[in-house]
mmCIF file with all atom_site columns, C-alpha atoms in Angstrom:
data_model
loop_
_atom_site.group_PDB
_atom_site.id
_atom_site.type_symbol
_atom_site.label_atom_id
_atom_site.label_alt_id
_atom_site.label_comp_id
_atom_site.label_asym_id
_atom_site.label_entity_id
_atom_site.label_seq_id
_atom_site.pdbx_PDB_ins_code
_atom_site.Cartn_x
_atom_site.Cartn_y
_atom_site.Cartn_z
_atom_site.occupancy
_atom_site.B_iso_or_equiv
_atom_site.pdbx_formal_charge
_atom_site.auth_seq_id
_atom_site.auth_comp_id
_atom_site.auth_asym_id
_atom_site.auth_atom_id
_atom_site.pdbx_PDB_model_num
ATOM 1   C CA . UNK A 1 1   ? 12.807  13.986 42.243 1.00 92.00 ? 1   UNK A CA 1
ATOM 2   C CA . UNK A 1 2   ? 11.173  16.239 44.775 1.00 93.00 ? 2   UNK A CA 1
ATOM 3   C CA . UNK A 1 3   ? 7.456   16.593 45.418 1.00 95.00 ? 3   UNK A CA 1
ATOM 4   C CA . UNK A 1 4   ? 6.065   19.259 47.687 1.00 94.00 ? 4   UNK A CA 1
ATOM 5   C CA . UNK A 1 5   ? 2.806   21.033 48.252 1.00 95.00 ? 5   UNK A CA 1
ATOM 6   C CA . UNK A 1 6   ? 1.865   24.532 49.316 1.00 94.00 ? 6   UNK A CA 1
ATOM 7   C CA . UNK A 1 7   ? -1.300  26.051 50.728 1.00 95.00 ? 7   UNK A CA 1
ATOM 8   C CA . UNK A 1 8   ? -2.723  29.542 50.487 1.00 95.00 ? 8   UNK A CA 1
ATOM 9   C CA . UNK A 1 9   ? -3.622  31.582 53.559 1.00 95.00 ? 9   UNK A CA 1
ATOM 10  C CA . UNK A 1 10  ? -5.631  34.336 51.919 1.00 92.00 ? 10  UNK A CA 1
ATOM 11  C CA . UNK A 1 11  ? -7.809  34.977 48.898 1.00 91.00 ? 11  UNK A CA 1
ATOM 12  C CA . UNK A 1 12  ? -6.120  35.732 45.574 1.00 90.00 ? 12  UNK A CA 1
ATOM 13  C CA . UNK A 1 13  ? -7.584  38.647 43.646 1.00 89.00 ? 13  UNK A CA 1
ATOM 14  C CA . UNK A 1 14  ? -4.524  39.468 41.573 1.00 90.00 ? 14  UNK A CA 1
ATOM 15  C CA . UNK A 1 15  ? -2.317  36.680 40.160 1.00 88.00 ? 15  UNK A CA 1
ATOM 16  C CA . UNK A 1 16  ? 0.477   39.193 39.529 1.00 89.00 ? 16  UNK A CA 1
ATOM 17  C CA . UNK A 1 17  ? 0.532   40.046 43.241 1.00 91.00 ? 17  UNK A CA 1
ATOM 18  C CA . UNK A 1 18  ? 0.810   36.336 44.026 1.00 89.00 ? 18  UNK A CA 1
ATOM 19  C CA . UNK A 1 19  ? 3.751   36.005 41.632 1.00 89.00 ? 19  UNK A CA 1
ATOM 20  C CA . UNK A 1 20  ? 5.447   39.152 42.972 1.00 91.00 ? 20  UNK A CA 1
ATOM 21  C CA . UNK A 1 21  ? 4.930   38.446 46.662 1.00 91.00 ? 21  UNK A CA 1
ATOM 22  C CA . UNK A 1 22  ? 4.222   34.730 47.169 1.00 91.00 ? 22  UNK A CA 1
ATOM 23  C CA . UNK A 1 23  ? 5.203   34.915 50.847 1.00 90.00 ? 23  UNK A CA 1
ATOM 24  C CA . UNK A 1 24  ? 2.104   37.087 51.430 1.00 92.00 ? 24  UNK A CA 1
ATOM 25  C CA . UNK A 1 25  ? -0.173  34.293 50.248 1.00 93.00 ? 25  UNK A CA 1
ATOM 26  C CA . UNK A 1 26  ? 1.571   30.993 50.952 1.00 92.00 ? 26  UNK A CA 1
ATOM 27  C CA . UNK A 1 27  ? 1.235   29.563 54.440 1.00 90.00 ? 27  UNK A CA 1
ATOM 28  C CA . UNK A 1 28  ? 3.876   26.893 54.049 1.00 87.00 ? 28  UNK A CA 1
ATOM 29  C CA . UNK A 1 29  ? 5.322   24.107 52.009 1.00 89.00 ? 29  UNK A CA 1
ATOM 30  C CA . UNK A 1 30  ? 5.071   20.389 52.771 1.00 87.00 ? 30  UNK A CA 1
ATOM 31  C CA . UNK A 1 31  ? 2.448   20.920 55.439 1.00 90.00 ? 31  UNK A CA 1
ATOM 32  C CA . UNK A 1 32  ? 4.662   23.131 57.639 1.00 86.00 ? 32  UNK A CA 1
ATOM 33  C CA . UNK A 1 33  ? 2.387   25.067 59.995 1.00 93.00 ? 33  UNK A CA 1
ATOM 34  C CA . UNK A 1 34  ? -0.703  23.496 58.357 1.00 95.00 ? 34  UNK A CA 1
ATOM 35  C CA . UNK A 1 35  ? -2.144  22.054 61.581 1.00 95.00 ? 35  UNK A CA 1
ATOM 36  C CA . UNK A 1 36  ? -1.572  25.283 63.494 1.00 95.00 ? 36  UNK A CA 1
ATOM 37  C CA . UNK A 1 37  ? -3.088  27.389 60.693 1.00 96.00 ? 37  UNK A CA 1
ATOM 38  C CA . UNK A 1 38  ? -6.179  25.204 60.342 1.00 97.00 ? 38  UNK A CA 1
ATOM 39  C CA . UNK A 1 39  ? -6.751  24.986 64.089 1.00 96.00 ? 39  UNK A CA 1
ATOM 40  C CA . UNK A 1 40  ? -6.667  28.797 64.332 1.00 96.00 ? 40  UNK A CA 1
ATOM 41  C CA . UNK A 1 41  ? -9.019  29.164 61.352 1.00 97.00 ? 41  UNK A CA 1
ATOM 42  C CA . UNK A 1 42  ? -11.092 25.995 61.617 1.00 97.00 ? 42  UNK A CA 1
ATOM 43  C CA . UNK A 1 43  ? -14.451 27.721 61.069 1.00 97.00 ? 43  UNK A CA 1
ATOM 44  C CA . UNK A 1 44  ? -13.224 29.219 57.802 1.00 97.00 ? 44  UNK A CA 1
ATOM 45  C CA . UNK A 1 45  ? -11.435 26.161 56.339 1.00 97.00 ? 45  UNK A CA 1
ATOM 46  C CA . UNK A 1 46  ? -13.326 23.116 57.648 1.00 97.00 ? 46  UNK A CA 1
ATOM 47  C CA . UNK A 1 47  ? -16.909 22.308 56.761 1.00 96.00 ? 47  UNK A CA 1
ATOM 48  C CA . UNK A 1 48  ? -18.630 19.003 57.610 1.00 95.00 ? 48  UNK A CA 1
ATOM 49  C CA . UNK A 1 49  ? -15.273 17.317 58.198 1.00 94.00 ? 49  UNK A CA 1
ATOM 50  C CA . UNK A 1 50  ? -13.842 18.456 54.849 1.00 97.00 ? 50  UNK A CA 1
ATOM 51  C CA . UNK A 1 51  ? -10.852 20.751 54.463 1.00 98.00 ? 51  UNK A CA 1
ATOM 52  C CA . UNK A 1 52  ? -11.522 23.685 52.124 1.00 97.00 ? 52  UNK A CA 1
ATOM 53  C CA . UNK A 1 53  ? -8.024  24.932 51.451 1.00 97.00 ? 53  UNK A CA 1
ATOM 54  C CA . UNK A 1 54  ? -6.423  26.007 48.208 1.00 96.00 ? 54  UNK A CA 1
ATOM 55  C CA . UNK A 1 55  ? -2.913  25.095 47.198 1.00 95.00 ? 55  UNK A CA 1
ATOM 56  C CA . UNK A 1 56  ? -1.076  22.832 44.815 1.00 94.00 ? 56  UNK A CA 1
ATOM 57  C CA . UNK A 1 57  ? 1.415   20.035 44.353 1.00 96.00 ? 57  UNK A CA 1
ATOM 58  C CA . UNK A 1 58  ? 4.799   20.895 42.828 1.00 95.00 ? 58  UNK A CA 1
ATOM 59  C CA . UNK A 1 59  ? 7.057   18.387 41.085 1.00 96.00 ? 59  UNK A CA 1
ATOM 60  C CA . UNK A 1 60  ? 10.734  19.054 40.461 1.00 95.00 ? 60  UNK A CA 1
ATOM 61  C CA . UNK A 1 61  ? 13.594  17.119 38.944 1.00 93.00 ? 61  UNK A CA 1
ATOM 62  C CA . UNK A 1 62  ? 16.906  18.126 37.374 1.00 90.00 ? 62  UNK A CA 1
ATOM 63  C CA . UNK A 1 63  ? 16.369  21.813 38.250 1.00 91.00 ? 63  UNK A CA 1
ATOM 64  C CA . UNK A 1 64  ? 12.975  21.953 36.515 1.00 94.00 ? 64  UNK A CA 1
ATOM 65  C CA . UNK A 1 65  ? 9.746   22.558 38.407 1.00 93.00 ? 65  UNK A CA 1
ATOM 66  C CA . UNK A 1 66  ? 6.113   22.137 37.322 1.00 95.00 ? 66  UNK A CA 1
ATOM 67  C CA . UNK A 1 67  ? 2.834   22.792 39.125 1.00 92.00 ? 67  UNK A CA 1
ATOM 68  C CA . UNK A 1 68  ? 4.168   25.874 40.878 1.00 87.00 ? 68  UNK A CA 1
ATOM 69  C CA . UNK A 1 69  ? 2.588   29.258 41.495 1.00 84.00 ? 69  UNK A CA 1
ATOM 70  C CA . UNK A 1 70  ? 0.217   30.516 40.109 1.00 87.00 ? 70  UNK A CA 1
ATOM 71  C CA . UNK A 1 71  ? -1.397  27.095 39.583 1.00 91.00 ? 71  UNK A CA 1
ATOM 72  C CA . UNK A 1 72  ? -3.632  26.261 42.535 1.00 94.00 ? 72  UNK A CA 1
ATOM 73  C CA . UNK A 1 73  ? -7.016  24.808 43.430 1.00 96.00 ? 73  UNK A CA 1
ATOM 74  C CA . UNK A 1 74  ? -8.602  22.806 46.252 1.00 97.00 ? 74  UNK A CA 1
ATOM 75  C CA . UNK A 1 75  ? -5.574  21.015 47.723 1.00 97.00 ? 75  UNK A CA 1
ATOM 76  C CA . UNK A 1 76  ? -7.222  17.866 49.171 1.00 98.00 ? 76  UNK A CA 1
ATOM 77  C CA . UNK A 1 77  ? -9.118  17.359 45.910 1.00 98.00 ? 77  UNK A CA 1
ATOM 78  C CA . UNK A 1 78  ? -5.963  17.758 43.838 1.00 98.00 ? 78  UNK A CA 1
ATOM 79  C CA . UNK A 1 79  ? -4.285  15.065 45.955 1.00 98.00 ? 79  UNK A CA 1
ATOM 80  C CA . UNK A 1 80  ? -7.333  12.809 45.517 1.00 98.00 ? 80  UNK A CA 1
ATOM 81  C CA . UNK A 1 81  ? -7.343  13.325 41.757 1.00 98.00 ? 81  UNK A CA 1
ATOM 82  C CA . UNK A 1 82  ? -3.653  12.441 41.605 1.00 98.00 ? 82  UNK A CA 1
ATOM 83  C CA . UNK A 1 83  ? -4.295  9.243  43.580 1.00 98.00 ? 83  UNK A CA 1
ATOM 84  C CA . UNK A 1 84  ? -7.029  8.239  41.141 1.00 98.00 ? 84  UNK A CA 1
ATOM 85  C CA . UNK A 1 85  ? -4.741  9.090  38.222 1.00 98.00 ? 85  UNK A CA 1
ATOM 86  C CA . UNK A 1 86  ? -1.916  7.003  39.667 1.00 98.00 ? 86  UNK A CA 1
ATOM 87  C CA . UNK A 1 87  ? -4.233  4.001  39.908 1.00 98.00 ? 87  UNK A CA 1
ATOM 88  C CA . UNK A 1 88  ? -5.280  4.531  36.296 1.00 98.00 ? 88  UNK A CA 1
ATOM 89  C CA . UNK A 1 89  ? -1.662  5.048  35.224 1.00 98.00 ? 89  UNK A CA 1
ATOM 90  C CA . UNK A 1 90  ? -0.560  1.823  36.921 1.00 97.00 ? 90  UNK A CA 1
ATOM 91  C CA . UNK A 1 91  ? -3.260  -0.064 35.041 1.00 97.00 ? 91  UNK A CA 1
ATOM 92  C CA . UNK A 1 92  ? -3.134  1.598  31.603 1.00 97.00 ? 92  UNK A CA 1
ATOM 93  C CA . UNK A 1 93  ? 0.183   3.464  31.382 1.00 97.00 ? 93  UNK A CA 1
ATOM 94  C CA . UNK A 1 94  ? -1.605  6.795  30.971 1.00 98.00 ? 94  UNK A CA 1
ATOM 95  C CA . UNK A 1 95  ? -3.996  8.944  33.001 1.00 98.00 ? 95  UNK A CA 1
ATOM 96  C CA . UNK A 1 96  ? -5.287  12.476 32.901 1.00 97.00 ? 96  UNK A CA 1
ATOM 97  C CA . UNK A 1 97  ? -7.566  14.837 34.796 1.00 98.00 ? 97  UNK A CA 1
ATOM 98  C CA . UNK A 1 98  ? -8.302  18.535 35.199 1.00 98.00 ? 98  UNK A CA 1
ATOM 99  C CA . UNK A 1 99  ? -7.893  20.572 38.366 1.00 97.00 ? 99  UNK A CA 1
ATOM 100 C CA . UNK A 1 100 ? -11.241 20.669 40.197 1.00 95.00 ? 100 UNK A CA 1
ATOM 101 C CA . UNK A 1 101 ? -12.169 24.280 39.416 1.00 94.00 ? 101 UNK A CA 1
ATOM 102 C CA . UNK A 1 102 ? -9.727  25.365 36.729 1.00 92.00 ? 102 UNK A CA 1
ATOM 103 C CA . UNK A 1 103 ? -8.983  24.346 33.134 1.00 94.00 ? 103 UNK A CA 1
ATOM 104 C CA . UNK A 1 104 ? -5.558  23.004 34.107 1.00 95.00 ? 104 UNK A CA 1
ATOM 105 C CA . UNK A 1 105 ? -4.924  19.590 32.591 1.00 97.00 ? 105 UNK A CA 1
ATOM 106 C CA . UNK A 1 106 ? -2.670  17.010 34.220 1.00 98.00 ? 106 UNK A CA 1
ATOM 107 C CA . UNK A 1 107 ? -1.472  14.011 32.242 1.00 98.00 ? 107 UNK A CA 1
ATOM 108 C CA . UNK A 1 108 ? 0.783   11.193 33.379 1.00 98.00 ? 108 UNK A CA 1
ATOM 109 C CA . UNK A 1 109 ? 2.079   8.803  30.757 1.00 98.00 ? 109 UNK A CA 1
ATOM 110 C CA . UNK A 1 110 ? 4.616   6.025  30.571 1.00 97.00 ? 110 UNK A CA 1
ATOM 111 C CA . UNK A 1 111 ? 7.653   6.895  28.451 1.00 96.00 ? 111 UNK A CA 1
ATOM 112 C CA . UNK A 1 112 ? 9.517   3.589  28.674 1.00 93.00 ? 112 UNK A CA 1
ATOM 113 C CA . UNK A 1 113 ? 10.172  0.833  31.213 1.00 90.00 ? 113 UNK A CA 1
ATOM 114 C CA . UNK A 1 114 ? 11.623  3.254  33.779 1.00 96.00 ? 114 UNK A CA 1
ATOM 115 C CA . UNK A 1 115 ? 10.389  6.745  32.902 1.00 97.00 ? 115 UNK A CA 1
ATOM 116 C CA . UNK A 1 116 ? 7.107   8.609  33.256 1.00 98.00 ? 116 UNK A CA 1
ATOM 117 C CA . UNK A 1 117 ? 6.167   11.991 31.862 1.00 98.00 ? 117 UNK A CA 1
ATOM 118 C CA . UNK A 1 118 ? 4.080   14.378 33.960 1.00 98.00 ? 118 UNK A CA 1
ATOM 119 C CA . UNK A 1 119 ? 2.349   17.224 32.113 1.00 97.00 ? 119 UNK A CA 1
ATOM 120 C CA . UNK A 1 120 ? 0.715   20.049 34.036 1.00 97.00 ? 120 UNK A CA 1
ATOM 121 C CA . UNK A 1 121 ? -0.918  22.637 31.834 1.00 94.00 ? 121 UNK A CA 1
ATOM 122 C CA . UNK A 1 122 ? 1.800   23.363 29.280 1.00 90.00 ? 122 UNK A CA 1
ATOM 123 C CA . UNK A 1 123 ? 4.818   22.195 31.317 1.00 95.00 ? 123 UNK A CA 1
ATOM 124 C CA . UNK A 1 124 ? 6.207   18.692 31.407 1.00 96.00 ? 124 UNK A CA 1
ATOM 125 C CA . UNK A 1 125 ? 8.745   16.727 33.378 1.00 97.00 ? 125 UNK A CA 1
ATOM 126 C CA . UNK A 1 126 ? 10.212  13.285 32.650 1.00 97.00 ? 126 UNK A CA 1
ATOM 127 C CA . UNK A 1 127 ? 10.999  11.387 35.854 1.00 97.00 ? 127 UNK A CA 1
ATOM 128 C CA . UNK A 1 128 ? 11.995  7.986  37.127 1.00 97.00 ? 128 UNK A CA 1
ATOM 129 C CA . UNK A 1 129 ? 8.659   6.171  37.356 1.00 97.00 ? 129 UNK A CA 1
ATOM 130 C CA . UNK A 1 130 ? 9.361   4.218  40.543 1.00 96.00 ? 130 UNK A CA 1
ATOM 131 C CA . UNK A 1 131 ? 10.714  7.240  42.408 1.00 96.00 ? 131 UNK A CA 1
ATOM 132 C CA . UNK A 1 132 ? 7.759   9.354  41.252 1.00 97.00 ? 132 UNK A CA 1
ATOM 133 C CA . UNK A 1 133 ? 5.167   6.802  42.364 1.00 97.00 ? 133 UNK A CA 1
ATOM 134 C CA . UNK A 1 134 ? 6.812   6.102  45.724 1.00 97.00 ? 134 UNK A CA 1
ATOM 135 C CA . UNK A 1 135 ? 7.412   9.792  46.444 1.00 97.00 ? 135 UNK A CA 1
ATOM 136 C CA . UNK A 1 136 ? 3.886   10.820 45.559 1.00 98.00 ? 136 UNK A CA 1
ATOM 137 C CA . UNK A 1 137 ? 2.355   8.045  47.643 1.00 97.00 ? 137 UNK A CA 1
ATOM 138 C CA . UNK A 1 138 ? 4.515   8.998  50.638 1.00 96.00 ? 138 UNK A CA 1
ATOM 139 C CA . UNK A 1 139 ? 3.594   12.686 50.271 1.00 96.00 ? 139 UNK A CA 1
ATOM 140 C CA . UNK A 1 140 ? -0.088  11.797 49.953 1.00 97.00 ? 140 UNK A CA 1
ATOM 141 C CA . UNK A 1 141 ? 0.041   9.573  52.996 1.00 97.00 ? 141 UNK A CA 1
ATOM 142 C CA . UNK A 1 142 ? 1.684   12.354 54.990 1.00 97.00 ? 142 UNK A CA 1
ATOM 143 C CA . UNK A 1 143 ? -0.886  14.925 53.824 1.00 97.00 ? 143 UNK A CA 1
ATOM 144 C CA . UNK A 1 144 ? -3.993  12.798 54.402 1.00 98.00 ? 144 UNK A CA 1
ATOM 145 C CA . UNK A 1 145 ? -2.511  11.418 57.634 1.00 97.00 ? 145 UNK A CA 1
ATOM 146 C CA . UNK A 1 146 ? -2.295  14.961 58.984 1.00 97.00 ? 146 UNK A CA 1
ATOM 147 C CA . UNK A 1 147 ? -5.881  15.652 57.944 1.00 97.00 ? 147 UNK A CA 1
ATOM 148 C CA . UNK A 1 148 ? -7.242  12.454 59.468 1.00 97.00 ? 148 UNK A CA 1
ATOM 149 C CA . UNK A 1 149 ? -5.070  12.090 62.555 1.00 95.00 ? 149 UNK A CA 1
ATOM 150 C CA . UNK A 1 150 ? -3.932  15.525 63.662 1.00 96.00 ? 150 UNK A CA 1
ATOM 151 C CA . UNK A 1 151 ? -6.858  17.606 62.409 1.00 97.00 ? 151 UNK A CA 1
ATOM 152 C CA . UNK A 1 152 ? -9.357  14.783 63.140 1.00 96.00 ? 152 UNK A CA 1
ATOM 153 C CA . UNK A 1 153 ? -11.049 15.085 59.740 1.00 96.00 ? 153 UNK A CA 1
ATOM 154 C CA . UNK A 1 154 ? -12.414 11.567 59.372 1.00 90.00 ? 154 UNK A CA 1
ATOM 155 C CA . UNK A 1 155 ? -13.695 12.086 55.823 1.00 95.00 ? 155 UNK A CA 1
ATOM 156 C CA . UNK A 1 156 ? -10.244 11.211 54.469 1.00 97.00 ? 156 UNK A CA 1
ATOM 157 C CA . UNK A 1 157 ? -10.195 7.542  55.487 1.00 95.00 ? 157 UNK A CA 1
ATOM 158 C CA . UNK A 1 158 ? -10.993 6.540  51.885 1.00 96.00 ? 158 UNK A CA 1
ATOM 159 C CA . UNK A 1 159 ? -7.833  8.239  50.605 1.00 98.00 ? 159 UNK A CA 1
ATOM 160 C CA . UNK A 1 160 ? -5.704  6.597  53.296 1.00 98.00 ? 160 UNK A CA 1
ATOM 161 C CA . UNK A 1 161 ? -7.113  3.170  52.342 1.00 97.00 ? 161 UNK A CA 1
ATOM 162 C CA . UNK A 1 162 ? -6.525  3.958  48.656 1.00 98.00 ? 162 UNK A CA 1
ATOM 163 C CA . UNK A 1 163 ? -2.894  4.845  49.448 1.00 98.00 ? 163 UNK A CA 1
ATOM 164 C CA . UNK A 1 164 ? -2.411  1.527  51.249 1.00 98.00 ? 164 UNK A CA 1
ATOM 165 C CA . UNK A 1 165 ? -3.805  -0.354 48.243 1.00 97.00 ? 165 UNK A CA 1
ATOM 166 C CA . UNK A 1 166 ? -1.495  1.498  45.861 1.00 97.00 ? 166 UNK A CA 1
ATOM 167 C CA . UNK A 1 167 ? 1.473   0.764  48.130 1.00 96.00 ? 167 UNK A CA 1
ATOM 168 C CA . UNK A 1 168 ? 0.669   -2.945 47.993 1.00 95.00 ? 168 UNK A CA 1
ATOM 169 C CA . UNK A 1 169 ? 0.549   -2.816 44.193 1.00 94.00 ? 169 UNK A CA 1
ATOM 170 C CA . UNK A 1 170 ? 3.892   -1.009 44.042 1.00 92.00 ? 170 UNK A CA 1
ATOM 171 C CA . UNK A 1 171 ? 5.577   -3.780 46.020 1.00 87.00 ? 171 UNK A CA 1
ATOM 172 C CA . UNK A 1 172 ? 4.458   -6.458 43.538 1.00 74.00 ? 172 UNK A CA 1
#
């Protein structure tokens, strides 16, 4: 299983253009160049210690990918929603939410003792539950760690604490 994120570097007015020429719109995957980009454009993308940057989280396994272009929204909020959903999933075996500003539904549900199913919009992916949870938590920690430590955005301490709590529950 592979989990990565991307971020957008300019406004999208035509989804077909984004699909045709994603390199014109995507600043990087897995936080590559994120710090440099934000530092150069801090006035545009940071307000009151909050990052205002669009992007998405992509899940792939067995040559299938979900969550990819053209699905995007506020990237820090998407990560936060996933963290909340993972907590709910760990407690109830199912969780769902919608992207912050779009009618894109995400659902995570237990399939059996070792498998979880992730649905994003109309696509789904069945994955190893433990690998999914550990991978997502590590990606989230990396993302929010960059925001809090390298970009000095202190409003993300809650998410870092939430990640630590989830990690403790995963060990049990």
